[in-house]
Amino acid sequence: MKRKLAILIAGIAIVAVVVSIPIYLALSNPSPVVLSASTAQSALGGSWQVLDNQTYLKEYPTSTISIYYANGTNVTVPYPHQVKSVDHEVLVGNVNGTKVIMKVNVMTFTSNVSLWADRMMFGFHGGLFHRIFGFNVTTFDGYTVIYAENSFFYPHTYLLAYKGNTLIEIRLFNLTASQQQMEEILAGIS
């Protein structure tokens, strides 16, 4: 009886270790793929694939600034708006016989980028830019979203979304997508 119990416990322990290894590896090695091909297909139609040889994750060490006062006091503070990581993903799709390229950048900063991004976009909130580029600024899922599309030279669509310390850029080449379609893609980014 004791032997069967020991074998059962050992078996459970082995199964637990085998099951936990893939989970540990997935958590310890973040994937640079932030948008699945199926999400792109659902939002835009056609067939899509991730270009693994052009998709990557860059991680930067957190930088700090040391301030040395004349009175002998030393203070170390985080460097504002320092890039912490950049996920760069490239997908290629075939939508109604047209080759479409989508580039996604998810940038994480060490501090809040909202104020910086709001100031940067202040000049685009009116006038000729709206009429030329189908430009719109809204909010979606807590993000401030800047959307632009145009067919001048070639069809293309651009979406910039930011909240907190995250800035997401989605660019489509050879396709003009609606703001709703682009927001579906934004919602599918993990």
JSON list of C-alpha atoms in Angstrom, two decimals:
[
{"chain": "A", "resi": 1, "resn": "MET", "atom": "CA", "xyz": [0.00, 0.00, 0.00]},
{"chain": "A", "resi": 2, "resn": "LYS", "atom": "CA", "xyz": [2.79, 2.43, 0.96]},
{"chain": "A", "resi": 3, "resn": "ARG", "atom": "CA", "xyz": [4.66, 1.53, -2.22]},
{"chain": "A", "resi": 4, "resn": "LYS", "atom": "CA", "xyz": [1.61, 2.25, -4.43]},
{"chain": "A", "resi": 5, "resn": "LEU", "atom": "CA", "xyz": [1.10, 5.58, -2.64]},
{"chain": "A", "resi": 6, "resn": "ALA", "atom": "CA", "xyz": [4.77, 6.50, -3.14]},
{"chain": "A", "resi": 7, "resn": "ILE", "atom": "CA", "xyz": [4.55, 5.60, -6.85]},
{"chain": "A", "resi": 8, "resn": "LEU", "atom": "CA", "xyz": [1.35, 7.66, -7.21]},
{"chain": "A", "resi": 9, "resn": "ILE", "atom": "CA", "xyz": [2.93, 10.70, -5.51]},
{"chain": "A", "resi": 10, "resn": "ALA", "atom": "CA", "xyz": [6.07, 10.37, -7.64]},
{"chain": "A", "resi": 11, "resn": "GLY", "atom": "CA", "xyz": [3.93, 10.13, -10.79]},
{"chain": "A", "resi": 12, "resn": "ILE", "atom": "CA", "xyz": [1.97, 13.26, -9.84]},
{"chain": "A", "resi": 13, "resn": "ALA", "atom": "CA", "xyz": [5.22, 15.11, -9.13]},
{"chain": "A", "resi": 14, "resn": "ILE", "atom": "CA", "xyz": [6.68, 14.10, -12.51]},
{"chain": "A", "resi": 15, "resn": "VAL", "atom": "CA", "xyz": [3.52, 15.18, -14.34]},
{"chain": "A", "resi": 16, "resn": "ALA", "atom": "CA", "xyz": [3.52, 18.51, -12.45]},
{"chain": "A", "resi": 17, "resn": "VAL", "atom": "CA", "xyz": [7.14, 19.18, -13.45]},
{"chain": "A", "resi": 18, "resn": "VAL", "atom": "CA", "xyz": [6.54, 18.24, -17.09]},
{"chain": "A", "resi": 19, "resn": "VAL", "atom": "CA", "xyz": [3.44, 20.47, -17.28]},
{"chain": "A", "resi": 20, "resn": "SER", "atom": "CA", "xyz": [5.14, 23.42, -15.53]},
{"chain": "A", "resi": 21, "resn": "ILE", "atom": "CA", "xyz": [8.23, 23.52, -17.79]},
{"chain": "A", "resi": 22, "resn": "PRO", "atom": "CA", "xyz": [6.42, 24.92, -20.89]},
{"chain": "A", "resi": 23, "resn": "ILE", "atom": "CA", "xyz": [4.57, 27.42, -18.70]},
{"chain": "A", "resi": 24, "resn": "TYR", "atom": "CA", "xyz": [7.83, 28.57, -17.10]},
{"chain": "A", "resi": 25, "resn": "LEU", "atom": "CA", "xyz": [9.55, 28.87, -20.50]},
{"chain": "A", "resi": 26, "resn": "ALA", "atom": "CA", "xyz": [6.64, 30.87, -21.92]},
{"chain": "A", "resi": 27, "resn": "LEU", "atom": "CA", "xyz": [6.70, 33.27, -18.98]},
{"chain": "A", "resi": 28, "resn": "SER", "atom": "CA", "xyz": [10.49, 33.63, -18.87]},
{"chain": "A", "resi": 29, "resn": "ASN", "atom": "CA", "xyz": [10.91, 34.08, -22.64]},
{"chain": "A", "resi": 30, "resn": "PRO", "atom": "CA", "xyz": [8.43, 36.71, -23.81]},
{"chain": "A", "resi": 31, "resn": "SER", "atom": "CA", "xyz": [7.29, 36.27, -27.39]},
{"chain": "A", "resi": 32, "resn": "PRO", "atom": "CA", "xyz": [7.76, 39.16, -29.81]},
{"chain": "A", "resi": 33, "resn": "VAL", "atom": "CA", "xyz": [4.48, 38.21, -31.52]},
{"chain": "A", "resi": 34, "resn": "VAL", "atom": "CA", "xyz": [1.88, 40.62, -30.13]},
{"chain": "A", "resi": 35, "resn": "LEU", "atom": "CA", "xyz": [-0.76, 40.20, -32.85]},
{"chain": "A", "resi": 36, "resn": "SER", "atom": "CA", "xyz": [-1.88, 36.85, -34.20]},
{"chain": "A", "resi": 37, "resn": "ALA", "atom": "CA", "xyz": [-2.39, 36.32, -37.91]},
{"chain": "A", "resi": 38, "resn": "SER", "atom": "CA", "xyz": [-5.93, 35.14, -37.14]},
{"chain": "A", "resi": 39, "resn": "THR", "atom": "CA", "xyz": [-6.76, 38.50, -35.48]},
{"chain": "A", "resi": 40, "resn": "ALA", "atom": "CA", "xyz": [-5.57, 40.35, -38.61]},
{"chain": "A", "resi": 41, "resn": "GLN", "atom": "CA", "xyz": [-7.62, 37.99, -40.76]},
{"chain": "A", "resi": 42, "resn": "SER", "atom": "CA", "xyz": [-10.72, 38.50, -38.61]},
{"chain": "A", "resi": 43, "resn": "ALA", "atom": "CA", "xyz": [-10.44, 42.30, -38.71]},
{"chain": "A", "resi": 44, "resn": "LEU", "atom": "CA", "xyz": [-9.32, 42.81, -42.32]},
{"chain": "A", "resi": 45, "resn": "GLY", "atom": "CA", "xyz": [-10.23, 39.62, -44.18]},
{"chain": "A", "resi": 46, "resn": "GLY", "atom": "CA", "xyz": [-7.90, 37.72, -46.47]},
{"chain": "A", "resi": 47, "resn": "SER", "atom": "CA", "xyz": [-5.12, 35.47, -45.27]},
{"chain": "A", "resi": 48, "resn": "TRP", "atom": "CA", "xyz": [-2.25, 36.62, -43.05]},
{"chain": "A", "resi": 49, "resn": "GLN", "atom": "CA", "xyz": [1.04, 35.34, -41.69]},
{"chain": "A", "resi": 50, "resn": "VAL", "atom": "CA", "xyz": [3.64, 36.67, -39.27]},
{"chain": "A", "resi": 51, "resn": "LEU", "atom": "CA", "xyz": [7.08, 37.23, -40.82]},
{"chain": "A", "resi": 52, "resn": "ASP", "atom": "CA", "xyz": [9.20, 35.62, -38.11]},
{"chain": "A", "resi": 53, "resn": "ASN", "atom": "CA", "xyz": [12.50, 36.82, -39.62]},
{"chain": "A", "resi": 54, "resn": "GLN", "atom": "CA", "xyz": [11.34, 40.48, -39.30]},
{"chain": "A", "resi": 55, "resn": "THR", "atom": "CA", "xyz": [9.54, 40.23, -35.94]},
{"chain": "A", "resi": 56, "resn": "TYR", "atom": "CA", "xyz": [11.53, 40.90, -32.79]},
{"chain": "A", "resi": 57, "resn": "LEU", "atom": "CA", "xyz": [11.48, 42.12, -29.19]},
{"chain": "A", "resi": 58, "resn": "LYS", "atom": "CA", "xyz": [14.11, 44.61, -27.99]},
{"chain": "A", "resi": 59, "resn": "GLU", "atom": "CA", "xyz": [14.50, 45.07, -24.28]},
{"chain": "A", "resi": 60, "resn": "TYR", "atom": "CA", "xyz": [16.47, 47.95, -22.83]},
{"chain": "A", "resi": 61, "resn": "PRO", "atom": "CA", "xyz": [17.84, 48.14, -19.33]},
{"chain": "A", "resi": 62, "resn": "THR", "atom": "CA", "xyz": [16.16, 50.76, -17.17]},
{"chain": "A", "resi": 63, "resn": "SER", "atom": "CA", "xyz": [18.34, 53.82, -17.07]},
{"chain": "A", "resi": 64, "resn": "THR", "atom": "CA", "xyz": [18.67, 56.26, -14.25]},
{"chain": "A", "resi": 65, "resn": "ILE", "atom": "CA", "xyz": [20.19, 59.67, -13.82]},
{"chain": "A", "resi": 66, "resn": "SER", "atom": "CA", "xyz": [22.40, 60.40, -10.83]},
{"chain": "A", "resi": 67, "resn": "ILE", "atom": "CA", "xyz": [22.36, 63.96, -9.53]},
{"chain": "A", "resi": 68, "resn": "TYR", "atom": "CA", "xyz": [25.25, 65.02, -7.32]},
{"chain": "A", "resi": 69, "resn": "TYR", "atom": "CA", "xyz": [24.52, 68.19, -5.34]},
{"chain": "A", "resi": 70, "resn": "ALA", "atom": "CA", "xyz": [27.27, 70.51, -4.15]},
{"chain": "A", "resi": 71, "resn": "ASN", "atom": "CA", "xyz": [26.09, 69.96, -0.58]},
{"chain": "A", "resi": 72, "resn": "GLY", "atom": "CA", "xyz": [27.07, 66.28, -0.82]},
{"chain": "A", "resi": 73, "resn": "THR", "atom": "CA", "xyz": [23.56, 64.89, -1.40]},
{"chain": "A", "resi": 74, "resn": "ASN", "atom": "CA", "xyz": [23.20, 62.32, -4.17]},
{"chain": "A", "resi": 75, "resn": "VAL", "atom": "CA", "xyz": [19.86, 61.47, -5.81]},
{"chain": "A", "resi": 76, "resn": "THR", "atom": "CA", "xyz": [19.16, 58.80, -8.43]},
{"chain": "A", "resi": 77, "resn": "VAL", "atom": "CA", "xyz": [15.99, 59.21, -10.51]},
{"chain": "A", "resi": 78, "resn": "PRO", "atom": "CA", "xyz": [14.60, 57.30, -13.51]},
{"chain": "A", "resi": 79, "resn": "TYR", "atom": "CA", "xyz": [15.32, 58.85, -16.88]},
{"chain": "A", "resi": 80, "resn": "PRO", "atom": "CA", "xyz": [11.94, 60.18, -18.12]},
{"chain": "A", "resi": 81, "resn": "HIS", "atom": "CA", "xyz": [10.40, 58.62, -21.23]},
{"chain": "A", "resi": 82, "resn": "GLN", "atom": "CA", "xyz": [13.18, 56.09, -21.48]},
{"chain": "A", "resi": 83, "resn": "VAL", "atom": "CA", "xyz": [12.27, 53.20, -23.74]},
{"chain": "A", "resi": 84, "resn": "LYS", "atom": "CA", "xyz": [11.95, 49.98, -21.77]},
{"chain": "A", "resi": 85, "resn": "SER", "atom": "CA", "xyz": [11.05, 47.65, -24.65]},
{"chain": "A", "resi": 86, "resn": "VAL", "atom": "CA", "xyz": [9.99, 47.64, -28.30]},
{"chain": "A", "resi": 87, "resn": "ASP", "atom": "CA", "xyz": [7.97, 44.83, -29.84]},
{"chain": "A", "resi": 88, "resn": "HIS", "atom": "CA", "xyz": [8.23, 45.07, -33.63]},
{"chain": "A", "resi": 89, "resn": "GLU", "atom": "CA", "xyz": [6.04, 42.71, -35.63]},
{"chain": "A", "resi": 90, "resn": "VAL", "atom": "CA", "xyz": [5.60, 42.43, -39.37]},
{"chain": "A", "resi": 91, "resn": "LEU", "atom": "CA", "xyz": [2.66, 40.60, -40.94]},
{"chain": "A", "resi": 92, "resn": "VAL", "atom": "CA", "xyz": [1.96, 40.05, -44.61]},
{"chain": "A", "resi": 93, "resn": "GLY", "atom": "CA", "xyz": [-1.50, 39.44, -45.96]},
{"chain": "A", "resi": 94, "resn": "ASN", "atom": "CA", "xyz": [-3.36, 38.75, -49.15]},
{"chain": "A", "resi": 95, "resn": "VAL", "atom": "CA", "xyz": [-6.59, 40.77, -49.12]},
{"chain": "A", "resi": 96, "resn": "ASN", "atom": "CA", "xyz": [-8.69, 40.49, -52.28]},
{"chain": "A", "resi": 97, "resn": "GLY", "atom": "CA", "xyz": [-5.60, 39.64, -54.35]},
{"chain": "A", "resi": 98, "resn": "THR", "atom": "CA", "xyz": [-3.55, 42.56, -52.99]},
{"chain": "A", "resi": 99, "resn": "LYS", "atom": "CA", "xyz": [-0.36, 42.04, -50.98]},
{"chain": "A", "resi": 100, "resn": "VAL", "atom": "CA", "xyz": [-0.77, 44.01, -47.75]},
{"chain": "A", "resi": 101, "resn": "ILE", "atom": "CA", "xyz": [1.96, 44.62, -45.18]},
{"chain": "A", "resi": 102, "resn": "MET", "atom": "CA", "xyz": [1.20, 45.46, -41.56]},
{"chain": "A", "resi": 103, "resn": "LYS", "atom": "CA", "xyz": [3.85, 46.74, -39.17]},
{"chain": "A", "resi": 104, "resn": "VAL", "atom": "CA", "xyz": [3.07, 46.86, -35.45]},
{"chain": "A", "resi": 105, "resn": "ASN", "atom": "CA", "xyz": [5.26, 48.53, -32.84]},
{"chain": "A", "resi": 106, "resn": "VAL", "atom": "CA", "xyz": [4.41, 48.25, -29.15]},
{"chain": "A", "resi": 107, "resn": "MET", "atom": "CA", "xyz": [6.70, 50.53, -27.18]},
{"chain": "A", "resi": 108, "resn": "THR", "atom": "CA", "xyz": [6.83, 50.45, -23.39]},
{"chain": "A", "resi": 109, "resn": "PHE", "atom": "CA", "xyz": [8.41, 53.35, -21.55]},
{"chain": "A", "resi": 110, "resn": "THR", "atom": "CA", "xyz": [9.58, 53.64, -17.97]},
{"chain": "A", "resi": 111, "resn": "SER", "atom": "CA", "xyz": [7.19, 56.55, -17.38]},
{"chain": "A", "resi": 112, "resn": "ASN", "atom": "CA", "xyz": [3.85, 57.88, -18.60]},
{"chain": "A", "resi": 113, "resn": "VAL", "atom": "CA", "xyz": [3.93, 59.00, -22.26]},
{"chain": "A", "resi": 114, "resn": "SER", "atom": "CA", "xyz": [0.44, 60.50, -22.39]},
{"chain": "A", "resi": 115, "resn": "LEU", "atom": "CA", "xyz": [1.43, 64.10, -21.68]},
{"chain": "A", "resi": 116, "resn": "TRP", "atom": "CA", "xyz": [4.32, 63.93, -24.13]},
{"chain": "A", "resi": 117, "resn": "ALA", "atom": "CA", "xyz": [2.14, 62.36, -26.84]},
{"chain": "A", "resi": 118, "resn": "ASP", "atom": "CA", "xyz": [-0.70, 64.86, -26.27]},
{"chain": "A", "resi": 119, "resn": "ARG", "atom": "CA", "xyz": [1.72, 67.76, -26.80]},
{"chain": "A", "resi": 120, "resn": "MET", "atom": "CA", "xyz": [3.21, 66.12, -29.88]},
{"chain": "A", "resi": 121, "resn": "MET", "atom": "CA", "xyz": [-0.23, 65.67, -31.49]},
{"chain": "A", "resi": 122, "resn": "PHE", "atom": "CA", "xyz": [-1.55, 69.15, -30.57]},
{"chain": "A", "resi": 123, "resn": "GLY", "atom": "CA", "xyz": [-0.69, 70.65, -33.97]},
{"chain": "A", "resi": 124, "resn": "PHE", "atom": "CA", "xyz": [-2.60, 67.97, -35.93]},
{"chain": "A", "resi": 125, "resn": "HIS", "atom": "CA", "xyz": [-6.04, 68.62, -34.42]},
{"chain": "A", "resi": 126, "resn": "GLY", "atom": "CA", "xyz": [-7.50, 70.68, -37.23]},
{"chain": "A", "resi": 127, "resn": "GLY", "atom": "CA", "xyz": [-7.34, 72.34, -40.60]},
{"chain": "A", "resi": 128, "resn": "LEU", "atom": "CA", "xyz": [-5.91, 70.95, -43.80]},
{"chain": "A", "resi": 129, "resn": "PHE", "atom": "CA", "xyz": [-4.52, 67.77, -42.20]},
{"chain": "A", "resi": 130, "resn": "HIS", "atom": "CA", "xyz": [-8.06, 66.51, -41.45]},
{"chain": "A", "resi": 131, "resn": "ARG", "atom": "CA", "xyz": [-9.25, 67.05, -45.02]},
{"chain": "A", "resi": 132, "resn": "ILE", "atom": "CA", "xyz": [-6.24, 65.45, -46.71]},
{"chain": "A", "resi": 133, "resn": "PHE", "atom": "CA", "xyz": [-5.78, 62.39, -44.53]},
{"chain": "A", "resi": 134, "resn": "GLY", "atom": "CA", "xyz": [-9.11, 61.18, -43.14]},
{"chain": "A", "resi": 135, "resn": "PHE", "atom": "CA", "xyz": [-7.71, 62.02, -39.72]},
{"chain": "A", "resi": 136, "resn": "ASN", "atom": "CA", "xyz": [-9.52, 61.40, -36.41]},
{"chain": "A", "resi": 137, "resn": "VAL", "atom": "CA", "xyz": [-8.62, 61.53, -32.71]},
{"chain": "A", "resi": 138, "resn": "THR", "atom": "CA", "xyz": [-10.77, 59.50, -30.30]},
{"chain": "A", "resi": 139, "resn": "THR", "atom": "CA", "xyz": [-10.51, 57.18, -27.33]},
{"chain": "A", "resi": 140, "resn": "PHE", "atom": "CA", "xyz": [-10.82, 53.40, -27.35]},
{"chain": "A", "resi": 141, "resn": "ASP", "atom": "CA", "xyz": [-10.40, 50.96, -24.45]},
{"chain": "A", "resi": 142, "resn": "GLY", "atom": "CA", "xyz": [-8.63, 53.64, -22.37]},
{"chain": "A", "resi": 143, "resn": "TYR", "atom": "CA", "xyz": [-6.24, 54.56, -25.19]},
{"chain": "A", "resi": 144, "resn": "THR", "atom": "CA", "xyz": [-6.09, 57.91, -26.94]},
{"chain": "A", "resi": 145, "resn": "VAL", "atom": "CA", "xyz": [-6.28, 56.88, -30.60]},
{"chain": "A", "resi": 146, "resn": "ILE", "atom": "CA", "xyz": [-5.02, 58.85, -33.60]},
{"chain": "A", "resi": 147, "resn": "TYR", "atom": "CA", "xyz": [-6.26, 57.36, -36.86]},
{"chain": "A", "resi": 148, "resn": "ALA", "atom": "CA", "xyz": [-5.34, 58.44, -40.40]},
{"chain": "A", "resi": 149, "resn": "GLU", "atom": "CA", "xyz": [-5.91, 56.86, -43.80]},
{"chain": "A", "resi": 150, "resn": "ASN", "atom": "CA", "xyz": [-5.18, 57.99, -47.33]},
{"chain": "A", "resi": 151, "resn": "SER", "atom": "CA", "xyz": [-4.91, 56.68, -50.87]},
{"chain": "A", "resi": 152, "resn": "PHE", "atom": "CA", "xyz": [-2.56, 59.39, -52.16]},
{"chain": "A", "resi": 153, "resn": "PHE", "atom": "CA", "xyz": [0.35, 57.62, -53.95]},
{"chain": "A", "resi": 154, "resn": "TYR", "atom": "CA", "xyz": [-0.82, 54.26, -52.56]},
{"chain": "A", "resi": 155, "resn": "PRO", "atom": "CA", "xyz": [-3.47, 53.09, -50.05]},
{"chain": "A", "resi": 156, "resn": "HIS", "atom": "CA", "xyz": [-2.25, 53.21, -46.47]},
{"chain": "A", "resi": 157, "resn": "THR", "atom": "CA", "xyz": [-3.64, 53.43, -42.94]},
{"chain": "A", "resi": 158, "resn": "TYR", "atom": "CA", "xyz": [-2.03, 54.57, -39.70]},
{"chain": "A", "resi": 159, "resn": "LEU", "atom": "CA", "xyz": [-3.12, 54.22, -36.08]},
{"chain": "A", "resi": 160, "resn": "LEU", "atom": "CA", "xyz": [-1.29, 55.50, -33.03]},
{"chain": "A", "resi": 161, "resn": "ALA", "atom": "CA", "xyz": [-2.64, 54.61, -29.59]},
{"chain": "A", "resi": 162, "resn": "TYR", "atom": "CA", "xyz": [-1.26, 55.49, -26.20]},
{"chain": "A", "resi": 163, "resn": "LYS", "atom": "CA", "xyz": [-2.10, 55.24, -22.53]},
{"chain": "A", "resi": 164, "resn": "GLY", "atom": "CA", "xyz": [0.06, 55.18, -19.45]},
{"chain": "A", "resi": 165, "resn": "ASN", "atom": "CA", "xyz": [3.53, 54.00, -20.37]},
{"chain": "A", "resi": 166, "resn": "THR", "atom": "CA", "xyz": [2.49, 52.20, -23.60]},
{"chain": "A", "resi": 167, "resn": "LEU", "atom": "CA", "xyz": [2.50, 53.55, -27.14]},
{"chain": "A", "resi": 168, "resn": "ILE", "atom": "CA", "xyz": [1.23, 51.34, -30.00]},
{"chain": "A", "resi": 169, "resn": "GLU", "atom": "CA", "xyz": [1.75, 52.12, -33.67]},
{"chain": "A", "resi": 170, "resn": "ILE", "atom": "CA", "xyz": [-0.01, 50.13, -36.43]},
{"chain": "A", "resi": 171, "resn": "ARG", "atom": "CA", "xyz": [0.79, 50.83, -40.10]},
{"chain": "A", "resi": 172, "resn": "LEU", "atom": "CA", "xyz": [-0.92, 49.22, -43.08]},
{"chain": "A", "resi": 173, "resn": "PHE", "atom": "CA", "xyz": [0.59, 49.46, -46.55]},
{"chain": "A", "resi": 174, "resn": "ASN", "atom": "CA", "xyz": [-1.56, 48.90, -49.70]},
{"chain": "A", "resi": 175, "resn": "LEU", "atom": "CA", "xyz": [-4.85, 48.95, -47.79]},
{"chain": "A", "resi": 176, "resn": "THR", "atom": "CA", "xyz": [-7.11, 51.63, -46.37]},
{"chain": "A", "resi": 177, "resn": "ALA", "atom": "CA", "xyz": [-8.89, 50.19, -43.36]},
{"chain": "A", "resi": 178, "resn": "SER", "atom": "CA", "xyz": [-11.67, 51.81, -41.38]},
{"chain": "A", "resi": 179, "resn": "GLN", "atom": "CA", "xyz": [-11.07, 53.13, -37.88]},
{"chain": "A", "resi": 180, "resn": "GLN", "atom": "CA", "xyz": [-13.29, 50.34, -36.54]},
{"chain": "A", "resi": 181, "resn": "GLN", "atom": "CA", "xyz": [-11.11, 47.71, -38.26]},
{"chain": "A", "resi": 182, "resn": "MET", "atom": "CA", "xyz": [-7.96, 49.28, -36.86]},
{"chain": "A", "resi": 183, "resn": "GLU", "atom": "CA", "xyz": [-9.49, 49.35, -33.37]},
{"chain": "A", "resi": 184, "resn": "GLU", "atom": "CA", "xyz": [-10.28, 45.63, -33.72]},
{"chain": "A", "resi": 185, "resn": "ILE", "atom": "CA", "xyz": [-6.59, 45.07, -34.43]},
{"chain": "A", "resi": 186, "resn": "LEU", "atom": "CA", "xyz": [-5.66, 47.24, -31.44]},
{"chain": "A", "resi": 187, "resn": "ALA", "atom": "CA", "xyz": [-8.01, 45.20, -29.22]},
{"chain": "A", "resi": 188, "resn": "GLY", "atom": "CA", "xyz": [-6.29, 41.99, -30.40]},
{"chain": "A", "resi": 189, "resn": "ILE", "atom": "CA", "xyz": [-2.80, 43.13, -29.39]},
{"chain": "A", "resi": 190, "resn": "SER", "atom": "CA", "xyz": [-1.61, 41.36, -26.27]}
]
